[in-house]
Short mmCIF file of C-alpha atoms in Angstrom, two decimals:
data_model
loop_
_atom_site.label_atom_id
_atom_site.label_comp_id
_atom_site.label_asym_id
_atom_site.label_seq_id
_atom_site.Cartn_x
_atom_site.Cartn_y
_atom_site.Cartn_z
CA MET A 1 -10.60 27.35 -20.61
CA ALA A 2 -11.20 26.23 -24.72
CA LEU A 3 -11.40 29.40 -26.21
CA ARG A 4 -7.48 30.24 -24.51
CA SER A 5 -6.27 26.45 -25.43
CA LEU A 6 -8.22 27.30 -29.13
CA LEU A 7 -6.41 31.19 -28.69
CA GLY A 8 -3.23 29.27 -27.11
CA LEU A 9 -2.56 26.50 -30.59
CA ILE A 10 -3.41 29.94 -33.15
CA ARG A 11 -0.54 31.77 -31.63
CA ASP A 12 1.44 28.78 -31.07
CA ARG A 13 1.10 26.97 -35.21
CA TRP A 14 0.25 30.69 -36.21
CA LYS A 15 2.05 30.17 -39.37
CA LEU A 16 0.72 26.31 -39.95
CA ILE A 17 -3.23 27.30 -39.89
CA VAL A 18 -2.22 30.79 -42.48
CA LEU A 19 0.43 27.97 -44.98
CA VAL A 20 -2.59 25.04 -45.37
CA THR A 21 -5.50 28.13 -45.58
CA LEU A 22 -3.67 30.12 -48.12
CA LEU A 23 -3.05 26.60 -49.95
CA ALA A 24 -6.42 25.61 -49.80
CA GLY A 25 -7.42 29.00 -50.95
CA ALA A 26 -5.33 29.03 -53.71
CA VAL A 27 -6.05 25.34 -54.92
CA SER A 28 -9.14 26.67 -54.93
CA ALA A 29 -8.71 29.07 -57.13
CA GLY A 30 -6.88 27.23 -59.49
CA LEU A 31 -9.69 24.55 -60.05
CA THR A 32 -12.19 27.29 -60.45
CA ALA A 33 -9.97 29.27 -63.18
CA ARG A 34 -9.74 25.59 -64.85
CA ALA A 35 -13.41 25.04 -64.36
CA ALA A 36 -15.32 24.99 -66.89
CA ARG A 37 -17.69 27.70 -67.55
CA THR A 38 -21.61 26.89 -67.08
CA TYR A 39 -24.33 29.09 -68.56
CA SER A 40 -28.90 28.54 -67.77
CA SER A 41 -31.65 30.13 -69.54
CA SER A 42 -34.65 29.40 -67.72
CA LEU A 43 -38.39 29.68 -68.67
CA THR A 44 -42.11 28.91 -67.02
CA PHE A 45 -45.08 26.80 -67.62
CA LEU A 46 -48.87 27.55 -66.65
CA VAL A 47 -50.71 24.11 -65.76
CA SER A 48 -54.70 24.61 -66.59
CA ALA A 49 -57.08 22.19 -66.60
CA GLN A 50 -60.05 22.62 -69.59
CA VAL A 51 -62.98 23.42 -67.56
CA ASP A 52 -66.15 25.71 -68.09
CA SER A 53 -64.79 28.29 -66.22
CA SER A 54 -68.52 29.48 -65.57
CA ASN A 55 -69.05 27.27 -63.32
CA VAL A 56 -67.53 28.05 -59.99
CA MET A 57 -67.23 24.16 -58.29
CA GLN A 58 -64.92 22.46 -61.26
CA ALA A 59 -62.81 25.55 -61.87
CA TYR A 60 -61.71 25.38 -57.65
CA GLN A 61 -61.33 21.48 -58.38
CA ALA A 62 -59.75 22.19 -61.77
CA GLY A 63 -57.07 24.22 -60.15
CA LEU A 64 -56.48 21.60 -57.17
CA LEU A 65 -55.92 19.01 -59.63
CA SER A 66 -53.16 21.23 -61.65
CA GLN A 67 -51.43 21.69 -58.23
CA GLN A 68 -51.62 17.96 -58.04
CA LYS A 69 -50.21 17.21 -61.53
CA LEU A 70 -47.29 19.31 -61.44
CA GLU A 71 -45.02 17.08 -59.60
CA SER A 72 -45.52 14.85 -61.88
CA TYR A 73 -44.43 17.15 -65.05
CA ALA A 74 -41.48 18.29 -63.23
CA ASN A 75 -40.57 14.94 -63.17
CA LEU A 76 -41.36 14.33 -67.03
CA LEU A 77 -39.72 17.08 -67.56
CA THR A 78 -36.19 15.96 -66.17
CA GLY A 79 -37.16 12.27 -67.86
CA PRO A 80 -35.56 10.07 -70.26
CA MET A 81 -38.75 10.83 -72.89
CA LEU A 82 -38.53 14.67 -73.15
CA ALA A 83 -35.25 14.31 -73.55
CA ALA A 84 -34.48 11.99 -76.92
CA ALA A 85 -37.88 14.65 -78.61
CA VAL A 86 -36.03 17.74 -77.93
CA VAL A 87 -32.14 16.06 -80.00
CA LYS A 88 -34.41 15.21 -82.46
CA THR A 89 -36.28 17.75 -82.82
CA GLY A 90 -33.52 20.17 -82.19
CA GLU A 91 -30.72 18.10 -83.77
CA LEU A 92 -29.18 19.32 -80.78
CA LYS A 93 -25.32 18.12 -80.62
CA LEU A 94 -25.67 16.52 -77.45
CA SER A 95 -26.95 12.49 -76.55
CA ALA A 96 -30.54 12.00 -74.56
CA PRO A 97 -29.09 11.66 -71.29
CA GLU A 98 -25.55 14.57 -70.93
CA LEU A 99 -29.05 16.69 -71.79
CA GLN A 100 -30.97 15.19 -69.83
CA SER A 101 -28.52 15.73 -66.93
CA ARG A 102 -28.24 19.39 -68.10
CA ILE A 103 -32.40 20.24 -67.53
CA SER A 104 -34.39 20.73 -63.73
CA ALA A 105 -37.20 21.59 -63.38
CA LYS A 106 -39.37 22.94 -59.44
CA ALA A 107 -42.49 23.53 -59.47
CA VAL A 108 -43.33 26.88 -57.68
CA PRO A 109 -44.95 25.88 -54.29
CA GLN A 110 -48.90 26.96 -53.96
CA THR A 111 -49.25 28.13 -57.33
CA VAL A 112 -49.52 26.07 -60.38
CA LEU A 113 -46.51 27.00 -62.12
CA LEU A 114 -43.69 24.76 -63.51
CA ARG A 115 -40.26 26.50 -63.91
CA ALA A 116 -37.55 24.12 -65.87
CA THR A 117 -33.97 25.07 -65.73
CA VAL A 118 -31.45 24.14 -68.61
CA THR A 119 -27.76 24.47 -68.88
CA GLY A 120 -24.61 25.03 -71.75
CA ASP A 121 -22.10 26.03 -72.75
CA SER A 122 -22.60 29.01 -73.76
CA PRO A 123 -25.94 31.18 -73.42
CA ALA A 124 -26.83 30.44 -76.45
CA GLN A 125 -26.97 26.96 -76.55
CA ALA A 126 -28.68 26.97 -73.21
CA GLN A 127 -31.53 29.16 -74.18
CA GLU A 128 -31.81 27.32 -78.01
CA ILE A 129 -32.81 24.54 -75.55
CA ALA A 130 -35.14 25.93 -73.90
CA ARG A 131 -36.43 27.37 -76.47
CA VAL A 132 -37.05 23.70 -78.30
CA ILE A 133 -38.65 22.82 -74.86
CA ALA A 134 -40.72 25.01 -74.18
CA VAL A 135 -42.61 24.02 -78.02
CA VAL A 136 -41.73 20.12 -77.11
CA PHE A 137 -43.13 19.60 -73.93
CA PRO A 138 -46.64 21.21 -74.61
CA GLN A 139 -46.76 18.81 -77.45
CA GLN A 140 -46.28 15.53 -75.02
CA ILE A 141 -48.58 16.74 -72.26
CA ASN A 142 -51.38 17.30 -75.03
CA GLN A 143 -50.43 14.14 -75.92
CA LEU A 144 -50.49 12.12 -73.05
CA GLU A 145 -53.61 14.20 -70.78
CA ARG A 146 -55.90 13.11 -74.08
CA PRO A 147 -58.60 10.68 -73.35
CA GLU A 148 -58.92 7.38 -75.22
CA THR A 149 -62.27 7.97 -76.68
CA GLY A 150 -60.69 10.89 -78.35
CA GLY A 151 -61.11 14.52 -77.98
CA ALA A 152 -59.23 17.01 -76.55
CA SER A 153 -56.64 17.14 -73.28
CA THR A 154 -58.45 17.40 -70.15
CA VAL A 155 -54.72 19.93 -69.52
CA VAL A 156 -53.52 22.58 -71.00
CA ILE A 157 -50.00 23.72 -70.91
CA ARG A 158 -48.72 27.26 -71.52
CA VAL A 159 -45.33 29.42 -71.68
CA VAL A 160 -45.50 32.36 -69.25
CA ALA A 161 -42.29 32.65 -69.31
CA GLN A 162 -40.37 32.43 -72.10
CA PRO A 163 -36.77 31.47 -72.19
CA SER A 164 -33.91 33.79 -70.24
CA TYR A 165 -30.38 34.78 -71.87
CA SER A 166 -27.91 35.35 -69.40
CA PRO A 167 -24.26 36.00 -70.73
CA GLU A 168 -22.89 35.59 -66.91
CA PRO A 169 -22.09 32.22 -65.85
CA VAL A 170 -24.21 30.22 -63.42
CA SER A 171 -21.14 27.44 -62.58
CA PRO A 172 -18.51 28.07 -61.03
CA LYS A 173 -18.93 30.67 -58.94
CA PRO A 174 -15.17 32.36 -57.72
CA VAL A 175 -16.21 34.32 -54.85
CA ARG A 176 -18.56 31.33 -53.06
CA ASN A 177 -15.73 28.51 -54.19
CA LEU A 178 -12.63 30.99 -52.87
CA ALA A 179 -14.62 31.76 -49.66
CA ALA A 180 -15.25 27.57 -49.13
CA GLY A 181 -12.09 27.10 -50.10
CA LEU A 182 -10.89 29.40 -47.53
CA ALA A 183 -12.97 28.00 -44.47
CA LEU A 184 -12.66 24.49 -45.56
CA GLY A 185 -8.48 25.19 -45.16
CA LEU A 186 -8.63 27.18 -41.62
CA LEU A 187 -10.37 24.03 -40.52
CA ALA A 188 -8.19 21.53 -41.39
CA GLY A 189 -5.04 24.00 -40.76
CA LEU A 190 -6.55 23.87 -37.26
CA GLY A 191 -6.93 20.73 -37.57
CA LEU A 192 -3.53 20.06 -38.47
CA ALA A 193 -2.14 22.29 -35.76
CA ALA A 194 -3.66 20.15 -33.19
CA ILE A 195 -2.22 17.28 -34.18
CA ALA A 196 0.47 18.69 -34.38
CA ARG A 197 0.73 20.33 -30.73
CA THR A 198 -0.64 15.87 -29.74
CA LEU A 199 2.27 14.84 -31.70
CA ASP A 200 5.02 17.42 -30.73
CA THR A 201 6.80 16.33 -27.50
CA SER A 202 9.46 19.85 -27.39
CA LEU A 203 9.56 21.72 -24.36
CA LYS A 204 7.38 25.25 -24.55
CA THR A 205 7.16 26.17 -20.84
CA ALA A 206 8.92 26.89 -18.00
CA GLU A 207 6.00 24.09 -16.53
CA GLN A 208 7.02 21.78 -19.26
CA VAL A 209 10.83 21.60 -18.36
CA ALA A 210 9.93 21.15 -14.34
CA HIS A 211 7.24 18.49 -15.33
CA ALA A 212 9.86 16.97 -17.16
CA LEU A 213 13.37 17.06 -14.62
CA GLY A 214 10.67 15.28 -12.10
CA GLY A 215 8.82 18.51 -10.85
CA LYS A 216 12.54 20.36 -10.25
CA PRO A 217 12.40 23.65 -10.21
CA VAL A 218 13.38 26.05 -13.41
CA LEU A 219 15.89 28.65 -12.50
CA GLY A 220 14.78 30.96 -15.52
CA ALA A 221 13.14 31.50 -19.06
CA ILE A 222 15.93 33.01 -21.59
CA PRO A 223 14.41 34.66 -24.37
CA TYR A 224 15.87 34.35 -27.35
CA ASP A 225 18.07 36.99 -29.51
CA PRO A 226 19.00 37.61 -32.53
CA ALA A 227 21.84 39.77 -30.93
CA ALA A 228 23.23 36.86 -29.21
CA ARG A 229 24.59 34.65 -32.44
CA GLY A 230 27.53 38.04 -32.64
CA THR A 231 27.52 39.15 -29.11
CA PRO A 232 26.73 35.76 -26.73
CA VAL A 233 27.87 37.32 -23.61
CA LEU A 234 26.53 39.85 -22.23
CA TYR A 235 28.33 42.77 -20.22
CA ASP A 236 26.01 43.55 -17.23
CA ALA A 237 27.13 47.63 -17.50
CA ASP A 238 24.81 47.91 -20.48
CA LEU A 239 22.61 48.37 -18.40
CA VAL A 240 19.27 47.19 -20.78
CA GLY A 241 17.96 45.00 -22.41
CA SER A 242 15.97 42.25 -21.71
CA ARG A 243 17.82 38.96 -22.21
CA MET A 244 20.76 40.71 -19.47
CA GLU A 245 17.70 41.04 -17.43
CA ALA A 246 16.85 37.23 -17.69
CA PHE A 247 20.13 36.21 -16.72
CA ARG A 248 20.01 38.67 -13.88
CA LYS A 249 16.69 37.22 -12.45
CA LEU A 250 18.58 33.94 -13.31
CA ARG A 251 21.36 34.78 -10.75
CA ILE A 252 19.00 35.34 -8.23
CA ALA A 253 17.78 31.91 -8.53
CA PHE A 254 20.56 30.48 -8.63
CA GLY A 255 21.91 31.59 -4.98
CA PHE A 256 18.46 29.30 -4.44
CA VAL A 257 20.37 26.06 -4.33
CA GLN A 258 20.99 25.07 -2.56
CA VAL A 259 20.93 27.74 -0.20
CA ASP A 260 22.63 25.68 2.53
CA ALA A 261 26.09 24.86 0.48
CA PRO A 262 28.38 27.69 1.10
CA ARG A 263 30.63 26.42 -1.60
CA LYS A 264 29.38 25.27 -4.78
CA VAL A 265 30.90 23.06 -7.15
CA ILE A 266 27.17 22.69 -10.13
CA MET A 267 27.64 21.18 -13.27
CA PHE A 268 25.69 22.56 -17.00
CA THR A 269 24.57 20.05 -19.11
CA SER A 270 22.09 19.70 -21.92
CA ALA A 271 20.93 16.85 -23.73
CA MET A 272 21.89 17.77 -27.14
CA PRO A 273 24.23 20.04 -28.93
CA HIS A 274 23.63 23.47 -29.47
CA ASP A 275 20.63 23.52 -26.26
CA GLY A 276 22.33 26.83 -25.12
CA LYS A 277 24.53 26.00 -21.89
CA SER A 278 27.70 26.95 -22.52
CA THR A 279 26.28 30.09 -23.21
CA THR A 280 24.45 30.48 -20.13
CA VAL A 281 27.05 29.34 -17.72
CA CYS A 282 29.25 32.52 -19.22
CA ASN A 283 26.59 34.94 -18.66
CA LEU A 284 25.15 33.31 -15.58
CA ALA A 285 29.20 33.85 -13.87
CA ALA A 286 28.69 37.21 -15.42
CA ALA A 287 25.90 38.15 -13.37
CA LEU A 288 27.91 36.57 -9.91
CA GLY A 289 30.85 38.42 -11.02
CA THR A 290 28.26 41.45 -10.47
CA ALA A 291 27.10 40.39 -7.20
CA GLY A 292 30.28 39.65 -5.90
CA THR A 293 30.55 36.34 -6.21
CA LYS A 294 33.88 34.43 -6.71
CA ALA A 295 33.10 31.96 -9.15
CA ILE A 296 34.92 29.33 -12.19
CA ILE A 297 34.33 28.25 -15.13
CA VAL A 298 35.49 24.94 -15.24
CA GLU A 299 35.13 24.46 -19.50
CA CYS A 300 35.08 20.27 -19.19
CA ASP A 301 33.74 19.67 -22.77
CA LEU A 302 37.09 18.18 -23.84
CA ARG A 303 35.41 17.33 -27.47
CA ARG A 304 34.24 20.71 -28.88
CA PRO A 305 35.30 23.37 -25.76
CA GLN A 306 33.22 26.83 -26.79
CA VAL A 307 33.70 28.79 -23.05
CA GLY A 308 37.38 30.02 -24.75
CA ARG A 309 36.29 30.88 -27.45
CA TYR A 310 32.93 33.46 -26.72
CA LEU A 311 35.12 34.77 -23.21
CA GLY A 312 37.91 35.45 -26.17
CA LEU A 313 40.59 34.15 -24.07
CA PRO A 314 43.61 32.17 -25.30
CA ASN A 315 43.61 28.33 -25.07
CA GLY A 316 47.05 27.41 -23.94
CA ALA A 317 47.50 25.15 -20.53
CA GLY A 318 43.84 23.83 -19.72
CA LEU A 319 42.17 21.45 -17.61
CA THR A 320 44.52 18.14 -19.07
CA ASP A 321 47.37 20.50 -18.76
CA ILE A 322 46.82 20.49 -15.42
CA LEU A 323 44.97 16.64 -14.53
CA LEU A 324 48.47 15.73 -17.03
CA GLY A 325 50.72 16.70 -14.68
CA ARG A 326 52.49 19.34 -17.08
CA ALA A 327 50.98 22.83 -15.54
CA SER A 328 49.43 24.00 -12.52
CA LEU A 329 46.25 25.30 -11.76
CA ASP A 330 47.53 29.42 -10.99
CA ASP A 331 49.27 28.94 -14.04
CA ALA A 332 46.29 27.90 -16.01
CA VAL A 333 43.76 29.92 -14.64
CA GLN A 334 43.25 32.97 -16.32
CA THR A 335 40.81 36.25 -15.18
CA TRP A 336 38.23 37.20 -17.48
CA GLY A 337 36.18 40.73 -17.46
CA ASP A 338 36.02 44.19 -14.76
CA ASP A 339 34.58 41.76 -12.87
CA ASP A 340 37.49 39.09 -11.89
CA VAL A 341 35.94 35.91 -13.03
CA ASP A 342 38.14 32.99 -13.37
CA VAL A 343 38.26 30.45 -16.16
CA LEU A 344 39.57 26.96 -16.43
CA THR A 345 39.68 26.90 -20.23
CA SER A 346 39.58 23.22 -21.73
CA GLY A 347 43.73 22.88 -22.93
CA THR A 348 44.71 20.26 -25.34
CA LEU A 349 41.89 18.42 -26.66
CA PRO A 350 42.77 14.30 -25.26
CA PRO A 351 40.87 10.88 -26.79
CA ASN A 352 39.73 10.36 -23.68
CA PRO A 353 37.97 12.81 -21.91
CA GLY A 354 35.49 10.82 -20.44
CA ASP A 355 38.78 9.29 -18.28
CA LEU A 356 40.44 12.17 -17.19
CA LEU A 357 37.15 13.54 -16.30
CA GLY A 358 36.02 10.39 -13.62
CA SER A 359 39.77 10.46 -12.67
CA GLN A 360 41.27 11.15 -8.95
CA ARG A 361 42.79 13.74 -10.28
CA MET A 362 40.18 15.37 -11.73
CA GLU A 363 38.77 14.77 -7.89
CA ARG A 364 41.79 16.55 -6.22
CA LEU A 365 41.31 19.15 -8.40
CA ILE A 366 37.71 19.57 -8.23
CA GLU A 367 38.04 20.04 -4.51
CA GLU A 368 40.95 22.50 -4.47
CA LEU A 369 38.68 24.91 -6.35
CA ARG A 370 36.00 24.59 -3.52
CA SER A 371 38.16 25.64 -1.24
CA ARG A 372 39.34 28.69 -3.49
CA TYR A 373 35.87 29.57 -4.34
CA GLU A 374 32.36 30.41 -3.51
CA VAL A 375 30.64 28.89 -7.05
CA VAL A 376 32.60 26.61 -8.95
CA MET A 377 30.84 25.89 -12.04
CA LEU A 378 31.62 22.73 -14.43
CA ASP A 379 30.45 23.34 -18.72
CA LEU A 380 30.44 19.39 -19.26
CA PRO A 381 29.23 17.79 -22.69
CA PRO A 382 25.31 16.71 -23.96
CA THR A 383 25.37 13.77 -21.59
CA LEU A 384 22.80 12.22 -24.17
CA ALA A 385 25.37 12.61 -26.39
CA PHE A 386 28.43 11.46 -24.23
CA ALA A 387 28.94 9.82 -20.95
CA ASP A 388 31.78 12.69 -19.84
CA ALA A 389 28.75 14.39 -17.33
CA ALA A 390 28.06 10.73 -15.79
CA ALA A 391 31.82 10.55 -15.54
CA ALA A 392 32.75 14.17 -13.49
CA GLY A 393 29.27 14.62 -12.25
CA ARG A 394 30.23 12.35 -9.15
CA HIS A 395 32.97 14.61 -8.20
CA CYS A 396 29.86 17.63 -8.42
CA ASP A 397 27.37 18.69 -5.71
CA GLY A 398 24.34 18.50 -8.94
CA ALA A 399 23.31 19.12 -11.95
CA ILE A 400 21.58 22.10 -13.88
CA VAL A 401 20.05 21.07 -17.07
CA VAL A 402 19.69 23.69 -20.02
CA ALA A 403 17.07 22.82 -22.71
CA ARG A 404 16.25 24.89 -25.50
CA HIS A 405 12.88 25.97 -26.50
CA GLY A 406 11.51 24.64 -29.31
CA ARG A 407 13.66 21.48 -29.87
CA THR A 408 14.74 19.75 -26.75
CA ARG A 409 11.82 16.42 -25.66
CA VAL A 410 10.72 15.01 -23.15
CA GLU A 411 12.24 12.51 -23.10
CA GLN A 412 15.01 13.42 -23.75
CA LEU A 413 15.48 15.63 -20.82
CA ARG A 414 14.13 12.47 -18.67
CA ARG A 415 16.58 10.53 -20.21
CA VAL A 416 19.05 12.69 -18.93
CA VAL A 417 18.04 12.68 -15.58
CA GLU A 418 18.00 9.10 -15.57
CA SER A 419 21.21 9.00 -17.16
CA LEU A 420 22.70 11.34 -14.18
CA THR A 421 20.82 10.16 -10.96
CA ALA A 422 22.60 6.85 -12.27
CA ALA A 423 25.57 7.77 -12.13
CA GLY A 424 25.01 9.40 -8.53
CA THR A 425 24.93 12.98 -9.71
CA PRO A 426 21.61 14.73 -8.86
CA VAL A 427 19.15 17.38 -11.02
CA LEU A 428 19.18 20.53 -8.65
CA ALA A 429 17.29 22.49 -11.00
CA GLY A 430 16.69 23.30 -14.90
CA VAL A 431 17.11 26.30 -17.18
CA LEU A 432 14.78 27.19 -20.41
CA CYS A 433 16.98 29.01 -23.13
CA MET A 434 15.94 30.55 -26.17
CA ALA A 435 12.47 30.93 -25.59
CA PRO A 436 10.43 33.45 -27.20
CA GLN A 437 9.53 36.50 -25.92
CA ARG A 438 5.76 39.06 -25.95
CA ARG A 439 7.41 42.50 -25.41
CA ASP A 440 3.57 43.04 -24.15
CA THR A 441 3.53 40.12 -21.48
CA ASP A 442 7.40 41.17 -20.46
CA GLY A 443 6.16 43.54 -17.20
CA GLY A 444 9.47 44.08 -16.31
CA TRP A 445 10.87 45.16 -20.10
CA LEU A 446 7.70 47.90 -19.36
CA TYR A 447 7.76 48.16 -16.17
CA GLY A 448 12.24 49.35 -16.74
CA TYR A 449 13.03 50.16 -19.79
CA ARG A 450 10.38 51.58 -21.84
CA TYR A 451 10.25 54.72 -21.05
CA TYR A 452 12.80 55.06 -23.11
CA GLN A 453 10.87 54.58 -26.08
CA ALA A 454 9.20 58.33 -26.38
CA ASP A 455 13.00 59.60 -27.36
CA LYS A 456 14.42 55.96 -27.44
CA PRO A 457 17.35 57.59 -30.23
CA ARG A 458 18.95 60.42 -28.35
CA ARG A 459 18.39 59.72 -24.69
CA TYR A 460 18.91 56.23 -24.93
CA GLY A 461 22.15 56.53 -27.33
CA ALA A 462 22.66 59.02 -24.94
CA LEU A 463 22.85 56.77 -22.09
CA VAL A 464 24.69 53.82 -23.17
CA ALA A 465 27.43 56.55 -24.36
CA ARG A 466 27.64 58.07 -21.12
CA ALA A 467 28.05 54.45 -19.39
CA ARG A 468 30.83 53.23 -22.35
CA ALA A 469 32.63 56.91 -21.99
CA GLU A 470 32.75 56.30 -18.08
CA ARG A 471 34.57 52.84 -18.55
CA THR A 472 36.96 54.24 -20.72
CA ARG A 473 37.44 57.77 -18.60
CA THR A 474 38.73 54.56 -15.75
CA GLY A 475 40.76 52.29 -17.54
CA ALA A 476 38.21 49.86 -18.18
CA GLY A 477 37.89 49.77 -21.61
CA ALA A 478 37.38 46.80 -23.83
CA PRO A 479 37.60 44.16 -20.84
CA ALA A 480 39.85 41.50 -20.07
CA GLY A 481 40.89 38.72 -21.97
CA GLY A 482 38.86 40.18 -25.72
CA ARG A 483 35.94 40.64 -24.02
CA GLN A 484 33.75 42.87 -26.42
CA LEU A 485 30.38 45.54 -25.36
CA PRO A 486 28.07 44.73 -27.99
CA GLY A 487 26.73 47.41 -28.93
CA SER A 488 23.89 46.13 -31.43
CA ALA A 489 22.03 43.88 -27.73
CA VAL A 490 20.56 47.33 -26.49
CA ASP A 491 17.99 47.26 -29.74
CA ALA A 492 17.30 43.82 -29.52
CA ASP A 493 14.13 42.85 -28.02
CA THR A 494 14.00 38.78 -28.56
CA ALA A 495 16.13 36.35 -29.52
CA PRO A 496 18.85 32.46 -29.12
CA PRO A 497 21.72 32.75 -27.43
CA VAL A 498 24.21 30.70 -29.61
CA ALA A 499 23.51 27.21 -29.24
CA HIS A 500 26.11 25.11 -27.75
#
């Protein structure tokens, strides 16, 4: 389960993870490029005791003594006394503390060898410092190990490996630094992604929408479609397209909402603007029309109406004109499409939409529409932005709340439910719009349409051309109300309806 959670985190937040990783790599590369180059030179000393080599026992004891003294000599190599002597002898342009920080020493295990390493700003400087150390250090040890009574030193230091010269810098190391930067960036990216996912309360799945609605069902998830910006309303005869298939599934699921009610008056609303409710209403009505359901769309968004514009219908006499007694219902209703979907546009926009939608005239109008149609679909403004939905909701059988993937938040949807419930309007279900679609998990698309892929330019284009020619021959042509056939939608597998 932890692995699945990690993979899901990478899948959902891969852009953030990649960005942080690349940023860390760029910072590491920049710091490496600006860092000063450091070069090194190494030399090796042999530590031995002055004994009679013919006496085996003394020679053995001398070897043990030399090994015991190695750690002390290593400390002397890195101490201030040697640094001061080297600076004085070599006349280096370095202070004793600075030189001391550039010397390191290490005893070779199980031997009497002592290896010293010196760093410098250039290969020549590092080697020159090492040469001075090779002279000064044995002299210091000779003085320290000389008996107080006089005589030769009991320990002899010899240079067995002369100071080396290497033109390659030992610091910085670009490959190591870049790898470390990328690794740290990846860890930081995963951490930030986990934090972002924890703090992100936007809705991503149908299960989250259902939970935010208090356990109400989600009728469907409409996939994101870039082509929807140009063709927000689909034509059912286009046959193909994952978005069209999603609306067909939504139509079937919608039939189970209040299954015992033969006449349904359902309001569609959302939490905030641009969540996709108007395109959902239009496409669902078109899908119901193809199934023979007598439906009507009532454009109750009297602040920013979009239904008439999406369907290409003129906004003449409409809902407000009927409520004010300026027009009759028969004169204001327009028919759209080949499947006889009726539409009642908004009409003249009033200064008091909430009062009109909550009036008794609105109630009588809805009852008349209920007697004429099987499904009455009311497109209401966003619930949290305006009180119109709560005002008109009491005339409806219930509400369907449209949520937008990655934008609508859990708290917003809960407030919608609370507002509608307080106004006496039950929330029946929800719809998730603009959900990302992955082809490898879309079984219906694979099963129903992927067989066009191998010969797509010829067979797929011929299929659409025959469908259009058949409509032209039978006189269907352009649908009533200026409805356009979305030719660009057939090639789009993924993306959003226009959000309103």
